[in-house]
Short mmCIF file of C-alpha atoms in Angstrom, two decimals:
data_model
loop_
_atom_site.label_atom_id
_atom_site.label_comp_id
_atom_site.label_asym_id
_atom_site.label_seq_id
_atom_site.Cartn_x
_atom_site.Cartn_y
_atom_site.Cartn_z
CA MET M 40 127.47 105.26 70.92
CA ASP M 41 125.16 104.34 67.95
CA ARG M 42 122.58 107.19 67.09
CA GLU M 43 119.50 105.25 66.66
CA LEU M 44 120.24 103.30 69.67
CA VAL M 45 120.44 106.53 71.67
CA GLY M 46 117.56 107.68 70.14
CA LEU M 47 115.48 104.56 71.11
CA SER M 48 116.82 104.74 74.67
CA ARG M 49 115.57 108.34 74.72
CA SER M 50 112.16 107.54 73.30
CA LEU M 51 111.65 104.92 76.08
CA ALA M 52 112.91 107.28 78.81
CA GLU M 53 110.29 109.54 77.56
CA LEU M 54 107.79 106.75 77.72
CA VAL M 55 108.65 106.05 81.44
CA ASP M 56 107.93 109.85 82.21
CA ARG M 57 104.76 109.84 80.84
CA ALA M 58 103.50 106.33 81.80
CA GLY M 59 104.53 107.64 85.03
CA HIS M 60 102.32 110.54 84.87
CA GLY M 61 100.39 111.06 88.26
CA LEU M 62 101.91 107.66 90.09
CA VAL M 63 103.57 108.32 93.19
CA ARG M 64 106.49 106.05 94.16
CA ARG M 65 105.60 103.67 91.29
CA ARG M 66 108.24 104.81 88.43
CA SER M 67 110.44 101.70 89.34
CA LEU M 68 107.42 99.53 88.33
CA VAL M 69 106.72 101.31 85.44
CA GLU M 70 110.69 101.01 84.42
CA LEU M 71 110.37 97.34 85.22
CA ILE M 72 107.79 96.88 83.21
CA VAL M 73 109.45 98.64 80.17
CA LEU M 74 112.54 96.36 81.02
CA ALA M 75 110.28 93.13 80.79
CA THR M 76 108.33 93.95 77.94
CA VAL M 77 111.93 94.90 75.94
CA ALA M 78 113.30 91.66 77.52
CA ARG M 79 110.05 89.89 76.11
CA GLU M 80 109.49 88.56 79.37
CA HIS M 81 106.35 88.58 81.57
CA LEU M 82 105.84 90.43 85.13
CA LEU M 83 104.25 89.49 88.21
CA VAL M 84 103.67 92.33 90.73
CA ILE M 85 102.56 91.39 94.48
CA GLY M 86 100.81 93.74 96.62
CA PRO M 87 97.60 94.45 98.18
CA PRO M 88 94.51 95.93 96.28
CA GLY M 89 94.96 99.73 95.37
CA THR M 90 98.65 100.20 95.14
CA ALA M 91 98.05 101.29 91.62
CA LYS M 92 99.42 98.08 90.02
CA SER M 93 96.86 98.09 87.25
CA GLN M 94 97.10 101.58 86.76
CA ALA M 95 100.68 101.60 85.99
CA VAL M 96 100.32 99.05 83.26
CA ARG M 97 97.16 100.52 81.89
CA GLN M 98 99.18 104.07 81.54
CA VAL M 99 102.23 102.02 79.72
CA ALA M 100 99.58 100.68 77.08
CA ALA M 101 98.11 104.19 77.01
CA THR M 102 101.42 105.64 76.30
CA VAL M 103 102.26 103.55 73.38
CA GLY M 104 99.01 103.16 72.08
CA ASP M 105 99.05 99.31 72.30
CA ARG M 106 95.79 97.10 72.38
CA TYR M 107 95.11 96.34 76.04
CA PHE M 108 93.30 93.68 77.95
CA GLU M 109 92.58 93.66 81.55
CA TYR M 110 90.64 91.37 83.76
CA LEU M 111 90.20 90.26 87.61
CA LEU M 112 90.03 86.53 87.48
CA GLY M 113 88.04 84.71 90.24
CA ARG M 114 87.69 80.98 91.09
CA PHE M 115 84.48 81.04 88.81
CA THR M 116 86.12 83.00 85.73
CA GLU M 117 85.10 81.19 82.58
CA PRO M 118 87.47 80.61 79.89
CA THR M 119 85.43 82.82 77.48
CA GLU M 120 85.75 85.71 79.71
CA LEU M 121 89.16 85.86 78.85
CA PHE M 122 89.90 84.31 75.25
CA GLY M 123 86.43 85.15 73.60
CA PRO M 124 83.19 83.13 72.79
CA ILE M 125 82.89 80.11 70.81
CA ASP M 126 81.70 81.11 67.23
CA LEU M 127 78.50 79.62 67.24
CA SER M 128 77.94 79.33 63.57
CA GLU M 129 81.13 77.43 63.46
CA LEU M 130 80.21 75.38 66.19
CA ARG M 131 76.93 74.23 63.92
CA GLU M 132 79.64 73.09 61.35
CA GLY M 133 81.07 70.84 64.20
CA ARG M 134 84.09 73.30 64.77
CA VAL M 135 85.05 75.12 67.86
CA VAL M 136 86.25 78.20 67.06
CA VAL M 137 86.97 80.90 69.24
CA ASP M 138 86.14 84.74 68.65
CA THR M 139 88.83 86.37 69.83
CA ARG M 140 88.06 89.83 69.07
CA ALA M 141 89.06 92.53 71.68
CA MET M 142 89.86 89.58 74.03
CA LEU M 143 93.23 88.45 75.57
CA PRO M 144 94.81 86.66 72.41
CA GLU M 145 94.70 90.07 70.62
CA ALA M 146 96.20 92.04 72.81
CA GLU M 147 99.62 93.64 72.83
CA ILE M 148 99.70 94.50 76.56
CA ALA M 149 97.67 92.53 79.28
CA PHE M 150 97.01 92.93 82.80
CA LEU M 151 95.38 89.68 84.65
CA ASP M 152 94.43 90.42 88.39
CA GLU M 153 94.47 87.92 91.02
CA VAL M 154 96.23 85.68 88.21
CA PHE M 155 96.48 82.27 90.21
CA LEU M 156 92.69 82.32 90.79
CA GLY M 157 91.99 80.91 87.47
CA SER M 158 91.06 77.69 86.73
CA SER M 159 93.29 74.91 85.17
CA ALA M 160 91.67 75.65 81.99
CA ILE M 161 92.43 79.08 81.78
CA LEU M 162 95.94 78.70 83.26
CA ASN M 163 96.65 75.86 80.48
CA THR M 164 95.49 77.96 77.20
CA LEU M 165 97.58 81.38 79.56
CA LEU M 166 100.94 78.96 79.25
CA GLY M 167 100.74 78.80 75.67
CA ILE M 168 100.40 82.26 75.46
CA LEU M 169 103.09 83.13 77.76
CA ASN M 170 105.31 80.58 76.27
CA GLU M 171 105.01 80.79 72.96
CA ARG M 172 102.74 83.51 72.11
CA VAL M 173 100.37 81.39 70.48
CA PHE M 174 96.45 80.76 71.57
CA ARG M 175 95.10 77.30 71.40
CA ARG M 176 91.66 76.33 72.00
CA GLY M 177 89.26 73.78 70.05
CA HIS M 178 90.33 74.22 66.44
CA THR M 179 91.73 77.79 66.89
CA VAL M 180 95.30 78.34 66.63
CA ARG M 181 96.52 81.84 66.32
CA ALA M 182 99.82 83.61 67.05
CA CYS M 183 99.29 86.25 69.84
CA PRO M 184 100.61 89.96 69.17
CA LEU M 185 101.52 89.99 73.39
CA ARG M 186 103.99 92.15 74.07
CA ILE M 187 104.07 91.54 77.87
CA CYS M 188 101.63 90.06 80.26
CA VAL M 189 101.45 91.66 83.72
CA GLY M 190 99.97 89.26 86.53
CA ALA M 191 98.80 90.66 89.89
CA SER M 192 98.23 88.69 93.24
CA ASN M 193 98.01 89.74 96.74
CA SER M 194 100.70 87.23 97.60
CA LEU M 195 102.66 84.78 95.90
CA PRO M 196 100.64 81.23 95.50
CA THR M 197 101.41 78.70 98.28
CA ASP M 198 100.21 75.81 95.96
CA PRO M 199 103.16 73.94 94.41
CA GLU M 200 100.96 72.91 91.38
CA LEU M 201 101.03 76.72 90.61
CA ASP M 202 104.96 77.00 90.33
CA ALA M 203 105.33 75.96 87.09
CA PHE M 204 102.61 78.62 85.91
CA ALA M 205 104.09 80.93 88.25
CA ASP M 206 107.70 80.27 86.89
CA ARG M 207 106.59 81.94 83.75
CA PHE M 208 106.64 85.48 85.22
CA LEU M 209 110.52 85.93 85.28
CA VAL M 210 110.22 90.00 86.64
CA ARG M 211 108.88 89.89 90.25
CA VAL M 212 107.90 93.19 91.83
CA PHE M 213 106.40 93.56 95.49
CA VAL M 214 104.66 96.92 96.07
CA ASP M 215 103.54 97.90 99.44
CA PRO M 216 101.03 100.66 100.58
CA MET M 217 102.26 104.22 100.07
CA PRO M 218 104.43 104.96 103.77
CA ASP M 219 102.95 107.45 105.80
CA PRO M 220 105.64 110.23 104.57
CA HIS M 221 104.10 110.40 100.83
CA LEU M 222 100.62 110.00 101.70
CA ASP M 223 100.26 113.77 100.98
CA GLU M 224 102.01 113.65 97.77
CA LEU M 225 99.80 110.59 96.68
CA LEU M 226 96.46 112.73 97.73
CA GLU M 227 97.99 115.83 95.43
CA ARG M 228 99.20 114.05 92.72
CA GLY M 229 95.97 112.01 92.40
CA TRP M 230 93.80 114.73 92.39
CA GLU M 231 95.79 116.41 89.73
CA ALA M 232 96.50 113.68 87.34
CA SER M 233 92.60 112.68 86.85
CA GLY M 234 93.26 112.13 82.91
CA PRO M 235 95.25 109.64 81.00
CA PRO M 236 98.97 110.46 80.21
CA SER M 237 99.77 111.75 76.92
CA PRO M 238 100.40 109.43 74.17
CA LEU M 239 104.27 109.38 72.35
CA GLY M 240 102.40 109.70 69.09
CA PRO M 241 101.33 107.71 65.93
CA ASP M 242 105.31 107.53 65.00
CA ARG M 243 106.47 106.23 68.28
CA SER M 244 104.36 103.14 69.00
CA GLY M 245 104.45 99.94 70.43
CA GLN M 246 106.67 99.69 67.57
CA LEU M 247 109.36 101.18 70.00
CA PHE M 248 109.21 98.09 72.36
CA ASP M 249 109.86 95.66 69.48
CA ASP M 250 112.67 97.53 68.00
CA ALA M 251 114.52 97.60 71.26
CA ALA M 252 113.33 93.65 72.08
CA ALA M 253 115.38 93.23 68.62
CA LEU M 254 118.50 94.76 69.95
CA VAL M 255 118.60 92.55 73.18
CA ASP M 256 119.05 89.57 70.63
CA ARG M 257 122.23 91.54 69.78
CA VAL M 258 123.60 92.35 72.79
CA ASP M 259 127.08 91.35 73.77
CA LEU M 260 127.03 89.59 76.94
CA THR M 261 131.04 88.31 76.92
CA GLU M 262 132.45 90.96 79.20
CA VAL M 263 129.62 90.40 82.10
CA ARG M 264 128.78 86.67 81.84
CA ALA M 265 131.60 85.43 84.20
CA HIS M 266 130.05 88.24 86.95
CA ILE M 267 126.73 86.93 86.05
CA ALA M 268 127.89 83.49 87.35
CA GLN M 269 129.83 84.68 90.14
CA CYS M 270 126.75 86.79 91.34
CA ILE M 271 124.46 83.46 91.10
CA ARG M 272 127.17 81.15 92.96
CA LEU M 273 127.36 84.06 95.85
CA LEU M 274 123.38 84.10 95.99
CA ARG M 275 123.29 80.24 96.09
CA ARG M 276 125.70 79.98 99.09
CA HIS M 277 123.62 82.53 100.99
CA ASP M 278 120.83 80.34 100.39
CA ILE M 279 119.09 82.36 97.55
CA THR M 280 117.92 80.05 94.93
CA MET M 281 117.83 80.43 91.22
CA SER M 282 116.97 78.02 89.07
CA ASP M 283 118.93 77.15 86.09
CA ARG M 284 116.13 78.20 83.50
CA ARG M 285 115.83 81.45 85.77
CA ALA M 286 119.20 82.15 85.86
CA VAL M 287 119.73 81.76 81.85
CA ARG M 288 116.70 83.94 81.20
CA ALA M 289 117.79 86.40 83.72
CA GLN M 290 120.23 87.19 81.23
CA ARG M 291 117.80 88.84 78.78
CA LEU M 292 116.75 91.01 81.46
CA ILE M 293 120.47 92.15 81.74
CA ALA M 294 120.66 92.63 78.14
CA ALA M 295 117.76 94.44 77.94
CA ALA M 296 119.13 96.93 80.71
CA ALA M 297 122.14 97.62 78.36
CA VAL M 298 119.61 98.43 75.67
CA LEU M 299 117.63 100.76 77.94
CA ASP M 300 121.01 102.43 78.49
CA GLY M 301 121.71 102.69 74.87
CA ARG M 302 124.16 99.94 74.71
CA THR M 303 124.44 96.65 72.65
CA THR M 304 127.23 95.40 74.93
CA ALA M 305 126.52 94.54 78.77
CA VAL M 306 128.71 96.06 81.31
CA GLU M 307 128.80 95.40 85.06
CA ALA M 308 126.38 98.42 85.48
CA ASP M 309 123.89 96.28 84.22
CA LEU M 310 124.04 93.48 87.06
CA TRP M 311 121.41 95.24 89.17
CA ALA M 312 118.61 93.40 86.44
CA LEU M 313 119.82 90.30 87.94
CA VAL M 314 117.77 90.87 91.25
CA PRO M 315 114.28 91.25 89.73
CA ALA M 316 114.51 88.02 88.67
CA ILE M 317 114.33 86.52 92.26
CA PRO M 318 111.60 85.10 92.94
CA THR M 319 110.52 86.29 96.70
CA ALA M 320 110.62 89.76 98.43
CA VAL M 321 113.02 88.82 101.13
CA ASP M 322 115.23 87.32 98.96
CA GLN M 323 115.28 90.31 96.72
CA ALA M 324 116.44 92.71 99.47
CA ARG M 325 119.05 90.03 100.58
CA ALA M 326 120.50 89.98 97.32
CA SER M 327 120.90 93.82 97.19
CA GLU M 328 122.57 93.71 100.16
CA ILE M 329 124.69 90.47 99.54
CA LEU M 330 125.75 91.58 96.07
CA GLY M 331 126.74 94.74 97.24
CA GLU M 332 130.01 96.21 95.57
CA ARG M 333 129.22 93.63 92.63
CA ILE M 334 126.03 96.12 91.79
CA ALA M 335 127.36 99.05 93.40
CA ARG M 336 125.12 102.48 92.52
CA THR M 337 124.97 102.41 88.91
CA SER M 338 122.50 104.44 86.67
CA ASN M 339 120.20 103.60 83.86
CA ALA M 340 118.86 106.20 81.26
CA VAL M 341 115.73 104.56 81.44
CA ALA M 342 115.10 102.44 84.67
CA VAL M 343 116.44 105.32 86.75
CA ASP M 344 114.80 104.65 89.93
CA ALA M 345 114.77 100.75 89.77
CA ALA M 346 118.51 100.53 89.28
CA GLU M 347 119.18 102.82 92.10
CA GLU M 348 117.01 101.20 94.53
CA ILE M 349 118.24 97.74 93.44
CA SER M 350 121.44 98.49 93.93
CA ALA M 351 121.67 100.85 96.82
CA GLY M 352 119.56 98.49 98.87
CA LEU M 353 119.45 99.93 102.73
CA SER M 354 121.81 102.79 101.47
CA ALA M 355 118.61 103.96 99.59
CA ILE M 356 116.20 103.58 102.36
CA ALA M 357 118.77 105.69 104.51
CA ALA M 358 118.80 108.44 102.26
CA ARG M 359 115.19 108.65 101.86
CA ILE M 360 114.43 108.60 105.98
CA ALA M 361 117.12 111.29 106.08
CA ARG M 362 115.50 113.45 103.34
CA THR M 363 111.99 113.00 104.80
CA HIS M 364 113.23 113.99 108.26
CA ALA M 365 114.67 117.27 106.75
CA GLU M 366 111.30 117.61 105.46
CA TYR M 367 109.42 117.10 108.57
CA ASP M 368 111.87 119.19 110.42
CA LYS M 369 110.26 122.36 109.00
CA LEU M 370 106.92 121.48 110.75
CA PRO M 371 105.87 123.47 113.48
CA PRO M 372 105.54 121.62 117.07
CA GLY M 373 102.42 119.86 117.61
CA GLU M 374 100.90 116.24 117.58
CA ASP M 375 101.05 116.14 113.54
CA ARG M 376 105.01 116.57 113.92
CA ILE M 377 105.31 114.38 116.52
CA LEU M 378 103.34 111.81 115.07
CA ARG M 379 105.24 111.70 111.83
CA MET M 380 108.67 111.90 113.40
CA GLU M 381 107.84 108.95 115.65
CA GLY M 382 106.65 107.16 112.11
CA LEU M 383 110.51 107.97 111.01
CA ALA M 384 111.80 106.41 114.38
CA ARG M 385 109.68 103.33 114.39
CA GLU M 386 111.20 102.91 110.44
CA ILE M 387 114.64 103.54 111.62
CA ASP M 388 114.41 100.62 114.70
CA ALA M 389 112.64 98.20 112.30
CA THR M 390 114.77 98.46 109.28
CA PHE M 391 118.32 99.15 110.80
CA PRO M 392 120.07 97.09 113.57
CA ARG M 393 121.54 99.68 116.51
CA ASP M 394 125.00 98.53 115.98
CA SER M 395 124.98 99.06 112.24
CA LEU M 396 123.08 102.22 111.85
CA PRO M 397 124.45 104.28 108.79
CA PRO M 398 126.16 107.74 110.54
CA GLU M 399 123.45 109.90 108.98
CA LEU M 400 120.55 107.89 110.52
CA ALA M 401 122.51 107.85 113.98
CA GLN M 402 122.19 111.57 114.16
CA VAL M 403 118.60 111.68 112.86
CA ARG M 404 117.78 109.01 115.41
CA ALA M 405 119.60 110.66 118.31
CA SER M 406 117.31 114.18 117.34
CA LEU M 407 114.16 112.01 117.54
CA VAL M 408 114.65 110.69 121.04
CA ASP M 409 115.35 114.26 121.97
CA GLU M 410 112.44 115.12 119.84
CA ARG M 411 110.08 113.63 122.76
CA MET Y 46 120.68 70.16 125.08
CA VAL Y 47 121.27 72.57 122.08
CA ARG Y 48 122.46 75.89 123.09
CA LEU Y 49 120.56 78.86 121.09
CA THR Y 50 122.65 81.56 119.61
CA TRP Y 51 121.67 84.35 117.44
CA SER Y 52 123.06 86.07 114.15
CA ARG Y 53 121.93 89.02 112.16
CA GLN Y 54 118.35 88.79 110.01
CA LEU Y 55 118.89 90.40 106.68
CA PRO Y 56 116.97 92.33 105.76
CA ALA Y 57 114.83 92.56 108.66
CA LEU Y 58 111.81 90.63 109.07
CA PRO Y 59 108.62 93.01 108.84
CA ALA Y 60 107.59 94.19 112.36
CA VAL Y 61 104.23 92.89 113.62
CA ALA Y 62 105.09 93.65 117.49
CA GLY Y 63 106.90 95.42 119.54
CA ALA Y 64 108.36 94.57 123.28
CA ALA Y 65 109.60 96.78 125.82
CA ARG Y 66 110.61 97.03 129.52
CA SER Y 67 110.20 99.04 132.53
CA ARG Y 68 110.14 102.86 131.47
CA ALA Y 69 110.28 102.04 127.89
CA GLY Y 70 107.56 99.71 128.93
CA ARG Y 71 105.09 102.15 130.42
CA THR Y 72 105.63 104.50 127.51
CA LEU Y 73 104.84 102.10 124.99
CA ALA Y 74 101.55 100.88 126.70
CA ASP Y 75 100.43 104.21 126.83
CA LYS Y 76 100.98 105.13 123.43
CA ALA Y 77 99.46 101.73 122.33
CA ALA Y 78 96.17 102.97 124.25
CA ARG Y 79 95.67 105.78 122.22
CA ARG Y 80 96.14 103.67 118.98
CA GLU Y 81 93.20 101.87 117.48
CA GLY Y 82 93.46 98.18 116.57
CA VAL Y 83 96.61 97.77 119.05
CA LEU Y 84 96.82 95.06 121.36
CA VAL Y 85 98.71 95.17 124.88
CA ASP Y 86 99.90 92.62 126.68
CA GLN Y 87 101.86 92.87 130.20
CA ILE Y 88 104.19 89.96 130.53
CA GLY Y 89 106.15 90.27 133.80
CA GLU Y 90 108.31 93.56 133.40
CA TRP Y 91 107.87 93.25 129.63
CA THR Y 92 104.91 95.17 127.94
CA VAL Y 93 104.23 93.70 124.42
CA VAL Y 94 102.01 95.29 121.74
CA ARG Y 95 100.89 93.74 118.27
CA GLY Y 96 98.94 95.35 115.37
CA ASP Y 97 99.50 97.54 112.29
CA ASP Y 98 100.18 100.79 113.82
CA LEU Y 99 102.56 100.10 116.26
CA PRO Y 100 103.79 102.95 118.51
CA TRP Y 101 107.56 104.10 118.95
CA THR Y 102 109.75 104.66 121.95
CA ASP Y 103 113.16 104.50 122.71
CA GLY Y 104 114.40 101.06 123.63
CA VAL Y 105 111.46 99.37 122.12
CA VAL Y 106 112.33 95.63 120.32
CA TYR Y 107 110.54 95.17 117.23
CA LEU Y 108 109.50 91.63 116.45
CA GLY Y 109 108.32 89.67 113.72
CA VAL Y 110 107.09 86.42 112.50
CA MET Y 111 109.48 83.39 111.64
CA PRO Y 112 108.14 82.55 108.58
CA GLU Y 113 108.35 78.75 109.02
CA ALA Y 114 106.73 79.10 112.71
CA PRO Y 115 103.83 81.43 112.69
CA ARG Y 116 103.37 81.72 115.99
CA VAL Y 117 107.07 82.58 116.96
CA LEU Y 118 107.87 86.18 117.14
CA VAL Y 119 111.74 87.26 117.34
CA PRO Y 120 113.49 90.34 116.96
CA VAL Y 121 113.14 91.49 113.61
CA HIS Y 122 116.94 92.03 113.19
CA ARG Y 123 118.09 88.47 114.79
CA ARG Y 124 117.78 85.03 113.40
CA PRO Y 125 118.03 82.43 116.13
CA SER Y 126 120.53 79.09 114.92
CA VAL Y 127 117.82 77.02 115.38
CA PRO Y 128 115.33 76.20 112.57
CA GLY Y 129 111.94 78.06 113.73
CA GLU Y 130 109.77 74.78 113.74
CA VAL Y 131 112.29 73.18 116.01
CA LEU Y 132 112.21 76.29 118.13
CA ALA Y 133 108.46 76.41 118.04
CA ALA Y 134 108.39 72.83 119.12
CA ALA Y 135 110.56 73.31 121.81
CA ILE Y 136 108.50 75.93 123.39
CA ARG Y 137 105.43 74.33 122.88
CA GLN Y 138 106.80 71.39 125.03
CA ARG Y 139 107.95 73.76 127.66
CA VAL Y 140 105.11 76.03 127.84
CA GLY Y 141 102.49 75.04 125.79
CA ILE Y 142 100.40 76.65 122.80
CA GLY Y 143 99.76 80.14 121.94
CA THR Y 144 102.18 83.06 120.53
CA VAL Y 145 105.55 83.47 122.09
CA ALA Y 146 108.17 86.22 121.66
CA VAL Y 147 111.86 85.10 122.14
CA LEU Y 148 114.22 87.56 122.71
CA PRO Y 149 117.89 87.15 123.69
CA SER Y 150 117.87 87.49 127.38
CA ASP Y 151 120.83 90.05 127.59
CA SER Y 152 120.94 93.25 125.57
CA VAL Y 153 119.42 92.83 122.21
CA ASN Y 154 121.83 94.78 120.88
CA ASP Y 155 124.33 91.80 121.22
CA ALA Y 156 124.79 89.62 118.09
CA SER Y 157 124.38 86.33 120.80
CA GLY Y 158 123.41 86.18 124.24
CA PRO Y 159 124.10 83.84 126.60
CA GLY Y 160 120.16 82.43 126.67
CA VAL Y 161 116.61 83.27 126.02
CA LEU Y 162 113.74 85.27 127.36
CA VAL Y 163 110.27 83.79 126.35
CA LEU Y 164 107.30 85.60 126.40
CA LEU Y 165 103.96 83.62 126.35
CA SER Y 166 101.17 85.25 125.19
CA SER Y 167 97.33 84.04 124.91
#
């Protein structure tokens, strides 16, 4: 394995560790942000407010020292609030020139909350930035140093007119509020980690992303391309639609997964990276089950949690519930223990059909019934 | 007439309600009464609870919303053989509007039952 590539992989792993500082159960979000950035694709995170969506992006930017821009869009947000004011002195000369200093067109990492609420003027300008990394407005045309734009929303848009814009975000991540079993850890980590993550240092900046992205272009997909096609055909047979454009671009995610793992040859162990390109949460979960052995338990040197969660599907959930039960079993008898155990029982019955309960969970469930 | 059968729903629908009968139903109702924001309906021998913080008891069937028919609740692990809109229209025709829970009328652990049980809630 190329030593420079291994060094790059280790630096990216360190980036994920530092950027994940203080975040609970959001490491996979940080990993997928890094994956998308290396693939030079954008990411859409769907989830309710207060689920650390912007914090994860902010911490990635702080760790590499990239110029960061964040904004909460609303229906009445003006283009100048994102792209910069019109230069009045130029306007007097009859030229519409935008002063983009410290605004989105000069950002390397951007986070746009409630991204689908933007006006058509905003979304049309954003399309150019997302597609071509070029900002166009009036007489201003400039290249943008944007590495990744992370859009956020409470839910996927239902207006078909937003489909084309939404499709620019290849990677989709769906986050839920912290499950009850992890609330204590959230409160503890949130209290302890009140400062920003420690940066990588000036010699390992956002250039790290550019070096990795350049390698993605050189990844050899020959060995794995037939498997990718088989996976897509299998998903389509199960009514999981992936457009031709999305399927072609998803190859960059697989190539990026290889680079993150320190390789320039993609192998079957990288196929898990196909799943985040599937547009909906339900279909992503179904895809993990349907692809099953094809994306069987894999590991990735940087995207540790994301690869494990995606490839293991229900198995990962079963393992987590069993671990949590073992922790709760140490609690003394009382209302707190009963409520926590009932929460686990609810999750088991709501997630697994009784006739296909994994053996380890069947034992857990039996003990929960006896717990009453 | 189209016979309704059931297959496995993968992954499970998010649970928005729970239903239980007999002793399990009574336990469910007791636990729901102690939780804020959980509504309880008694429909024949079935107890149906709805809300964010659903209680658990052995024997509860968790129900989820069919994405294409928001007023129809089905077991989270089961998918009916007819599209949601068709099922919703058939139910509306027979029992009127309102939120309904549709369960296989036999053991809910079987993949396909001989019929359905429709619980109508106002």
